[in-house]
CSV table of N, CA and C in Angstrom, one decimal:
chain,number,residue,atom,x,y,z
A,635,UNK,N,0.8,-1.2,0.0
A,635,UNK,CA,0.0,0.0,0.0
A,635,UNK,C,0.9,1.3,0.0
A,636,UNK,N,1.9,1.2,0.7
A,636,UNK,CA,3.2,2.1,0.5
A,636,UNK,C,3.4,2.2,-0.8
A,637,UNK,N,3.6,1.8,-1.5
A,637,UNK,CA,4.3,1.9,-3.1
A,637,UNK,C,2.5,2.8,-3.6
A,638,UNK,N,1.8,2.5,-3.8
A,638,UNK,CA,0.7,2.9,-4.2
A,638,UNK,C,0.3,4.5,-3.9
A,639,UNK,N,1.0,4.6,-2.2
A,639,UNK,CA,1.2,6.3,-1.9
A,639,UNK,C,2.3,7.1,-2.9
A,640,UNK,N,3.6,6.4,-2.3
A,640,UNK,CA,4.6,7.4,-3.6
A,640,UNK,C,4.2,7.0,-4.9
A,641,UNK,N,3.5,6.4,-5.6
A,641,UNK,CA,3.1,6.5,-7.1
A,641,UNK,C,2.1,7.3,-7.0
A,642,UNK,N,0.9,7.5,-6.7
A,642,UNK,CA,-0.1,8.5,-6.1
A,642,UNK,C,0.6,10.3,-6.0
A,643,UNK,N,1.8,10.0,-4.8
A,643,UNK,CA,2.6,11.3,-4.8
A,643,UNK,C,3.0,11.7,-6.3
A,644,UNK,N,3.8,10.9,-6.8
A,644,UNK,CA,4.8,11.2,-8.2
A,644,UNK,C,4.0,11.1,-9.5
A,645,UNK,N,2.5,10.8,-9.5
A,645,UNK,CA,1.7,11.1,-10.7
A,645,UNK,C,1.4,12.1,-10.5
A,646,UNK,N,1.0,12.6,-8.9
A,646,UNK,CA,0.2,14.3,-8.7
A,646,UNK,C,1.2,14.9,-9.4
A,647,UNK,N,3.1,15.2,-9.1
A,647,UNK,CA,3.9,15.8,-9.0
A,647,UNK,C,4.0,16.1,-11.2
A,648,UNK,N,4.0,15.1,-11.6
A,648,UNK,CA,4.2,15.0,-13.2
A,648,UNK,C,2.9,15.0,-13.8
A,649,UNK,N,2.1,15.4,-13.1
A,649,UNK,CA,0.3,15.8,-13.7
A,649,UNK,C,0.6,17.5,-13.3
A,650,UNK,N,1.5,18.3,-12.8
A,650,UNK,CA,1.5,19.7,-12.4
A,650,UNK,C,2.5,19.7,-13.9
A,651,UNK,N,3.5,18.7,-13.7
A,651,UNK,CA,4.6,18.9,-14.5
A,651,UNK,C,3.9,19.2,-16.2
A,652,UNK,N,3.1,18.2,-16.6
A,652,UNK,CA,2.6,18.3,-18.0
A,652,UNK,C,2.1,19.3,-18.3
A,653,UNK,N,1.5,20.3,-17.2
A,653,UNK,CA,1.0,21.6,-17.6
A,653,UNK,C,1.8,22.9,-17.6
A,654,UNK,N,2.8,22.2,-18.0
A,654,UNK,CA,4.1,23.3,-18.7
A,654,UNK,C,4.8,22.3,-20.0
A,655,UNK,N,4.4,21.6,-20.3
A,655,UNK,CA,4.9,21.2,-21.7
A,655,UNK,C,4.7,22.0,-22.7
A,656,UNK,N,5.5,22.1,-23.5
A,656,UNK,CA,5.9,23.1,-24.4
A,656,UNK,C,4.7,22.9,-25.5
A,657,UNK,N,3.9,24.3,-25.8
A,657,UNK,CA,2.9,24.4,-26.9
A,657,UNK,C,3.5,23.3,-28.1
A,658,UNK,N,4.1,23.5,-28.4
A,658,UNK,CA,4.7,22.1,-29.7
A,658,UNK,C,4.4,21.2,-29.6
A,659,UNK,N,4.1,20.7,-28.4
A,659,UNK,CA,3.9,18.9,-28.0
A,659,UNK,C,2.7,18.7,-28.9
A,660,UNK,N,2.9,17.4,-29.6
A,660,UNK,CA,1.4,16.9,-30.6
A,660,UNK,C,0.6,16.3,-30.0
A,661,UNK,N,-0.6,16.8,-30.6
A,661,UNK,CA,-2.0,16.4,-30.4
A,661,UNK,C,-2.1,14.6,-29.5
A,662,UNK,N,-1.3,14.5,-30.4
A,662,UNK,CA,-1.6,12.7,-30.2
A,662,UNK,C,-0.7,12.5,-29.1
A,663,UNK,N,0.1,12.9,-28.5
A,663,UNK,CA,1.0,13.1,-27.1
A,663,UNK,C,-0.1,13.4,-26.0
A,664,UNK,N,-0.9,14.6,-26.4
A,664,UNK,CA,-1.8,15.0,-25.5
A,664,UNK,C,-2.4,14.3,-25.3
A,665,UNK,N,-3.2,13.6,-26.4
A,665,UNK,CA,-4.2,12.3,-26.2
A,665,UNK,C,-4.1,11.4,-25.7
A,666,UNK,N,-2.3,11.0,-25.4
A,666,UNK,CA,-2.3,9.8,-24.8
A,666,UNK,C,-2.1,10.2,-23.3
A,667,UNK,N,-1.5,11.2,-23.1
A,667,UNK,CA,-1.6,12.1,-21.6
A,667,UNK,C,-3.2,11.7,-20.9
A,668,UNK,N,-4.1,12.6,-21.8
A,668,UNK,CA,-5.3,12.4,-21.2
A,668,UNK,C,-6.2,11.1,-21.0
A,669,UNK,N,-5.5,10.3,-21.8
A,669,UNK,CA,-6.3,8.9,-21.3
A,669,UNK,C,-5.8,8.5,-20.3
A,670,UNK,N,-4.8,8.5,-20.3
A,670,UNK,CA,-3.9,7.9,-18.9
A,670,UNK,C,-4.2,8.5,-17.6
A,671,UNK,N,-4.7,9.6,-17.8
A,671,UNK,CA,-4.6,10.8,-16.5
A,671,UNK,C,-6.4,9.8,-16.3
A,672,UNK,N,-7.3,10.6,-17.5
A,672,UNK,CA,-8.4,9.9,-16.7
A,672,UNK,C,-8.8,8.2,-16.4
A,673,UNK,N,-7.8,7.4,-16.5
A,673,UNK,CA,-7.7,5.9,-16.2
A,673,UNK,C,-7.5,5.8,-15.0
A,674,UNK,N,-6.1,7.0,-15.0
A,674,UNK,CA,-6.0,6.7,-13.7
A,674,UNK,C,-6.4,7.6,-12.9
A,675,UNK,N,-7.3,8.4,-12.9
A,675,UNK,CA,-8.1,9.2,-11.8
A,675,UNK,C,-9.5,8.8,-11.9
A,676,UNK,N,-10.5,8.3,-12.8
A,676,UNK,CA,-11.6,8.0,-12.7
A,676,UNK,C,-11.5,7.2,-13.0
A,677,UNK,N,-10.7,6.2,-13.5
A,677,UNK,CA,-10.8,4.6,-13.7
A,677,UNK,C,-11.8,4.5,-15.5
A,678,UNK,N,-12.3,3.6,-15.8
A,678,UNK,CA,-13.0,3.2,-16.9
A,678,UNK,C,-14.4,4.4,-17.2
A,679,UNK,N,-14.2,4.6,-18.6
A,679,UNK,CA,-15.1,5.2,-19.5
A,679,UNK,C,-16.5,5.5,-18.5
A,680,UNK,N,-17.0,6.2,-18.5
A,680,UNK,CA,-18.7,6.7,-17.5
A,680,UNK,C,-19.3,7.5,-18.5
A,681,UNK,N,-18.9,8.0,-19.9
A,681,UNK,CA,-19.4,9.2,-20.5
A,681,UNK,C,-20.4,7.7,-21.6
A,682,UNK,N,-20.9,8.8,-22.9
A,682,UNK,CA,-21.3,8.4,-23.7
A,682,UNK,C,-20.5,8.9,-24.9
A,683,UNK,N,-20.4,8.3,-26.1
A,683,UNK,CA,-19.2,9.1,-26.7
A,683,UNK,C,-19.6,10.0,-27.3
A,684,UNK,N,-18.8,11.4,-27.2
A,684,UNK,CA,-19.7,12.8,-27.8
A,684,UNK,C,-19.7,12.3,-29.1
A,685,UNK,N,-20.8,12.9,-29.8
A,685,UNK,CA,-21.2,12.6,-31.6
A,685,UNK,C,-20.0,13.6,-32.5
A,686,UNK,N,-20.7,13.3,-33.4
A,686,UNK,CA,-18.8,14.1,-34.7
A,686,UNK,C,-19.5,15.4,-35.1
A,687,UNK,N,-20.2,16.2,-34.1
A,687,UNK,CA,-20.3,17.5,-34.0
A,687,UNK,C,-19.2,17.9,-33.7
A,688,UNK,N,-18.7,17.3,-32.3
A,688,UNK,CA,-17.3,17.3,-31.2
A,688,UNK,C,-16.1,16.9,-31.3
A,689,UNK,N,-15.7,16.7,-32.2
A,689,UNK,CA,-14.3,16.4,-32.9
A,689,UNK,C,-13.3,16.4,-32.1
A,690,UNK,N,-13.1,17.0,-31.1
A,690,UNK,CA,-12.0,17.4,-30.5
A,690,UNK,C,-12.6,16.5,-28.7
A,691,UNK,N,-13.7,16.6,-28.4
A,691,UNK,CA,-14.1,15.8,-27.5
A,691,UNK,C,-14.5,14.5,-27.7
A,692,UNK,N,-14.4,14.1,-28.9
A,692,UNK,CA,-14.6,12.9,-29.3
A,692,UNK,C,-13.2,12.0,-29.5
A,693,UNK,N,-12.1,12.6,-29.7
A,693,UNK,CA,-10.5,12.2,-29.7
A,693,UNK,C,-10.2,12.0,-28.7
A,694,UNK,N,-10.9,13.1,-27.3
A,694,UNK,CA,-10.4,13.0,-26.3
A,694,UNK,C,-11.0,11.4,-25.4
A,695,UNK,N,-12.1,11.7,-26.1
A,695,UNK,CA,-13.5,10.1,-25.1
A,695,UNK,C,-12.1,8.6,-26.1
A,696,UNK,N,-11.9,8.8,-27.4
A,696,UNK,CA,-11.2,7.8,-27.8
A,696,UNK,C,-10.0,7.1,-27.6
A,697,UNK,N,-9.5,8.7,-26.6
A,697,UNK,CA,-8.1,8.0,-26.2
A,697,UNK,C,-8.4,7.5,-24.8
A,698,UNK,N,-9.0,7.7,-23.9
A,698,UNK,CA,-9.6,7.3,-22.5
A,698,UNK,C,-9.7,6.1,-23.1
A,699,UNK,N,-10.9,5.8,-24.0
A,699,UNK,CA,-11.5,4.6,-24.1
A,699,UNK,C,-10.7,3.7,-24.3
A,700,UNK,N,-9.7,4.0,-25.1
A,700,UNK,CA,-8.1,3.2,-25.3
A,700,UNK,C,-7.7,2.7,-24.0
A,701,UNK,N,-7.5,3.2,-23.1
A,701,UNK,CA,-6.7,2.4,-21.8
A,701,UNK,C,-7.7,1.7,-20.6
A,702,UNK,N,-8.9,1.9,-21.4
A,702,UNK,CA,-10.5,1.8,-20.3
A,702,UNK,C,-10.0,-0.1,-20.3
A,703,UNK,N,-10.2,-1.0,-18.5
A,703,UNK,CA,-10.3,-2.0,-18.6
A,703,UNK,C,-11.7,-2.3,-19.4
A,704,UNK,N,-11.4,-3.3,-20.1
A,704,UNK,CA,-13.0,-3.8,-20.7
A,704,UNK,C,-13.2,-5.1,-19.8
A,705,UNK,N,-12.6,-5.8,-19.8
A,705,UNK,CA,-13.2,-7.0,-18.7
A,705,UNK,C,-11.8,-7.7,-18.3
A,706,UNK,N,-12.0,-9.0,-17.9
A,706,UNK,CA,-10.9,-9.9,-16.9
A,706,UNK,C,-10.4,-10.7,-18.5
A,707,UNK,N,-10.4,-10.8,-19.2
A,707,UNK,CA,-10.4,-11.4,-20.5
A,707,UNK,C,-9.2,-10.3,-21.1
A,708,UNK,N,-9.6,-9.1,-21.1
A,708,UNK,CA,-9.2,-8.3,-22.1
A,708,UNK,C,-8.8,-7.2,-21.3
A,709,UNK,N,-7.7,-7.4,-20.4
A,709,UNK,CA,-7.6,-6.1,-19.5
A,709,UNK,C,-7.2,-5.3,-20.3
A,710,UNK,N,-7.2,-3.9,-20.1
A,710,UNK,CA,-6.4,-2.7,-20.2
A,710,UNK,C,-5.3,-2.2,-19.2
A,711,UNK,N,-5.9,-0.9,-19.0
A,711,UNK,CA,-4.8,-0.4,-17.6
A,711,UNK,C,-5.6,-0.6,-16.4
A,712,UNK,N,-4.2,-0.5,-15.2
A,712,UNK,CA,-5.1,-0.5,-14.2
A,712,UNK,C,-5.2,0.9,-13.5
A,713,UNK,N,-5.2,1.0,-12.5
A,713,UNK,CA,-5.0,2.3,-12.2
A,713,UNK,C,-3.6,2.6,-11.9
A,714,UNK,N,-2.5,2.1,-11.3
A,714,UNK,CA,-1.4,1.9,-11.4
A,714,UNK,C,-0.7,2.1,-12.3
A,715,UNK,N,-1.2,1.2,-13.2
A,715,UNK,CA,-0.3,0.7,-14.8
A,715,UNK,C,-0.7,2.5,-15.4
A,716,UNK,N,-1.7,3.0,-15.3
A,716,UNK,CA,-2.0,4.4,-16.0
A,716,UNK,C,-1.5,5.5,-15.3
A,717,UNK,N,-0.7,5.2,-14.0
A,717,UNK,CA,-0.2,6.4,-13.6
A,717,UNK,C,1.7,6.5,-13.7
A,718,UNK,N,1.5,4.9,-14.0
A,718,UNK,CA,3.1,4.5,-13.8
A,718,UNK,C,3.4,4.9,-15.5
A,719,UNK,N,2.3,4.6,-16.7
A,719,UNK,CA,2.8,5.2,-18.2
A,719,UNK,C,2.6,6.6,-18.3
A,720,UNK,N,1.5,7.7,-17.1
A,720,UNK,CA,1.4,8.9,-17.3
A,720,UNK,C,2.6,9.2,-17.2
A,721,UNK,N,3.7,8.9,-16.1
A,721,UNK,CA,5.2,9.5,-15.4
A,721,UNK,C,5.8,9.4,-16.9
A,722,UNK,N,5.9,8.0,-16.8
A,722,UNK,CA,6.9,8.1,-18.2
A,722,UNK,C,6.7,8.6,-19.5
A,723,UNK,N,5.7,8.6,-19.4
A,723,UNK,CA,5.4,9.5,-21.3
A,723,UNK,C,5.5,11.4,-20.8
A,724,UNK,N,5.0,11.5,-19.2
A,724,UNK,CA,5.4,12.9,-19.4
A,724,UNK,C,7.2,13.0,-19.4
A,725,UNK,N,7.8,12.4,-18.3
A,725,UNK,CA,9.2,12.6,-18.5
A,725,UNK,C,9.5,12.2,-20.2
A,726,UNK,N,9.4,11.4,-20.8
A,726,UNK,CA,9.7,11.6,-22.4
A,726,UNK,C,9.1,12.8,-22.8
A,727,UNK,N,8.7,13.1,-22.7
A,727,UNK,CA,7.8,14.3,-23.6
A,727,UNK,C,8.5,15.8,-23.3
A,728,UNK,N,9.3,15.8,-21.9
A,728,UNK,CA,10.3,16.9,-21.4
A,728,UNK,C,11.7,16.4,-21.8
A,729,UNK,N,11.8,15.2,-21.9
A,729,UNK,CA,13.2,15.5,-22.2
A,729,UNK,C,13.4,15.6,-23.7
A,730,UNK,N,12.1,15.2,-24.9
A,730,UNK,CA,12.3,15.4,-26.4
A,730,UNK,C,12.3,16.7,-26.5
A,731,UNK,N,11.5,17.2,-25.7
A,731,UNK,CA,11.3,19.1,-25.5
A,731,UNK,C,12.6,20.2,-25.3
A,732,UNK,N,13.0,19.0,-24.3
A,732,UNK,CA,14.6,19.9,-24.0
A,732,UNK,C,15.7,19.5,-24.8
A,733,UNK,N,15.6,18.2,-25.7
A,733,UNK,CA,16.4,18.2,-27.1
A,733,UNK,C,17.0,19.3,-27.8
């Protein structure tokens, strides 16, 4: 349950961090950010998926839905696994930045 705290701590700490990533970062960087972020803070999909009025809220529902567990068959992430790939895609994403 210790390890679950400092991962808990060090996702909050690199969820402050992403919100200085450099305007340049691509779309599809962001979208893998945001699935991860809401996997691992609200766990599996709860919305309905916005219609293709919403283009830009609808990329966002399809990257969540990407890491959403669907069942014991077919896992996805856990909440863990989504906070332990948020760290590391944000640390990649600052150090391609500072390249």
């Amino acid at each position: 349950m210790l390890e679950h705290y400092y991962l808990q701590e060090d996702f909050e700490e690199y969820a402050e961090k992403a919100k200085s990533l450099p305007p340049t970062t691509k779309d599809a960087d962001k979208l893998i950010l945001y699935g991860l972020y809401k996997q691992a803070t609200i766990r599996d999909v709860n919305t309905s998926r916005p219609g293709i009025f919403s283009p830009k809220e609808r990329a966002k529902w399809d990257a969540w839905k990407a890491v959403e567990v669907l069942d014991e068959l077919l896992p996805g992430k856990s909440k863990d696994e989504a906070m332990t790939d948020y760290i590391a895609t944000v640390k990649q994403l600052q150090e391609a930045a500072s390249a």
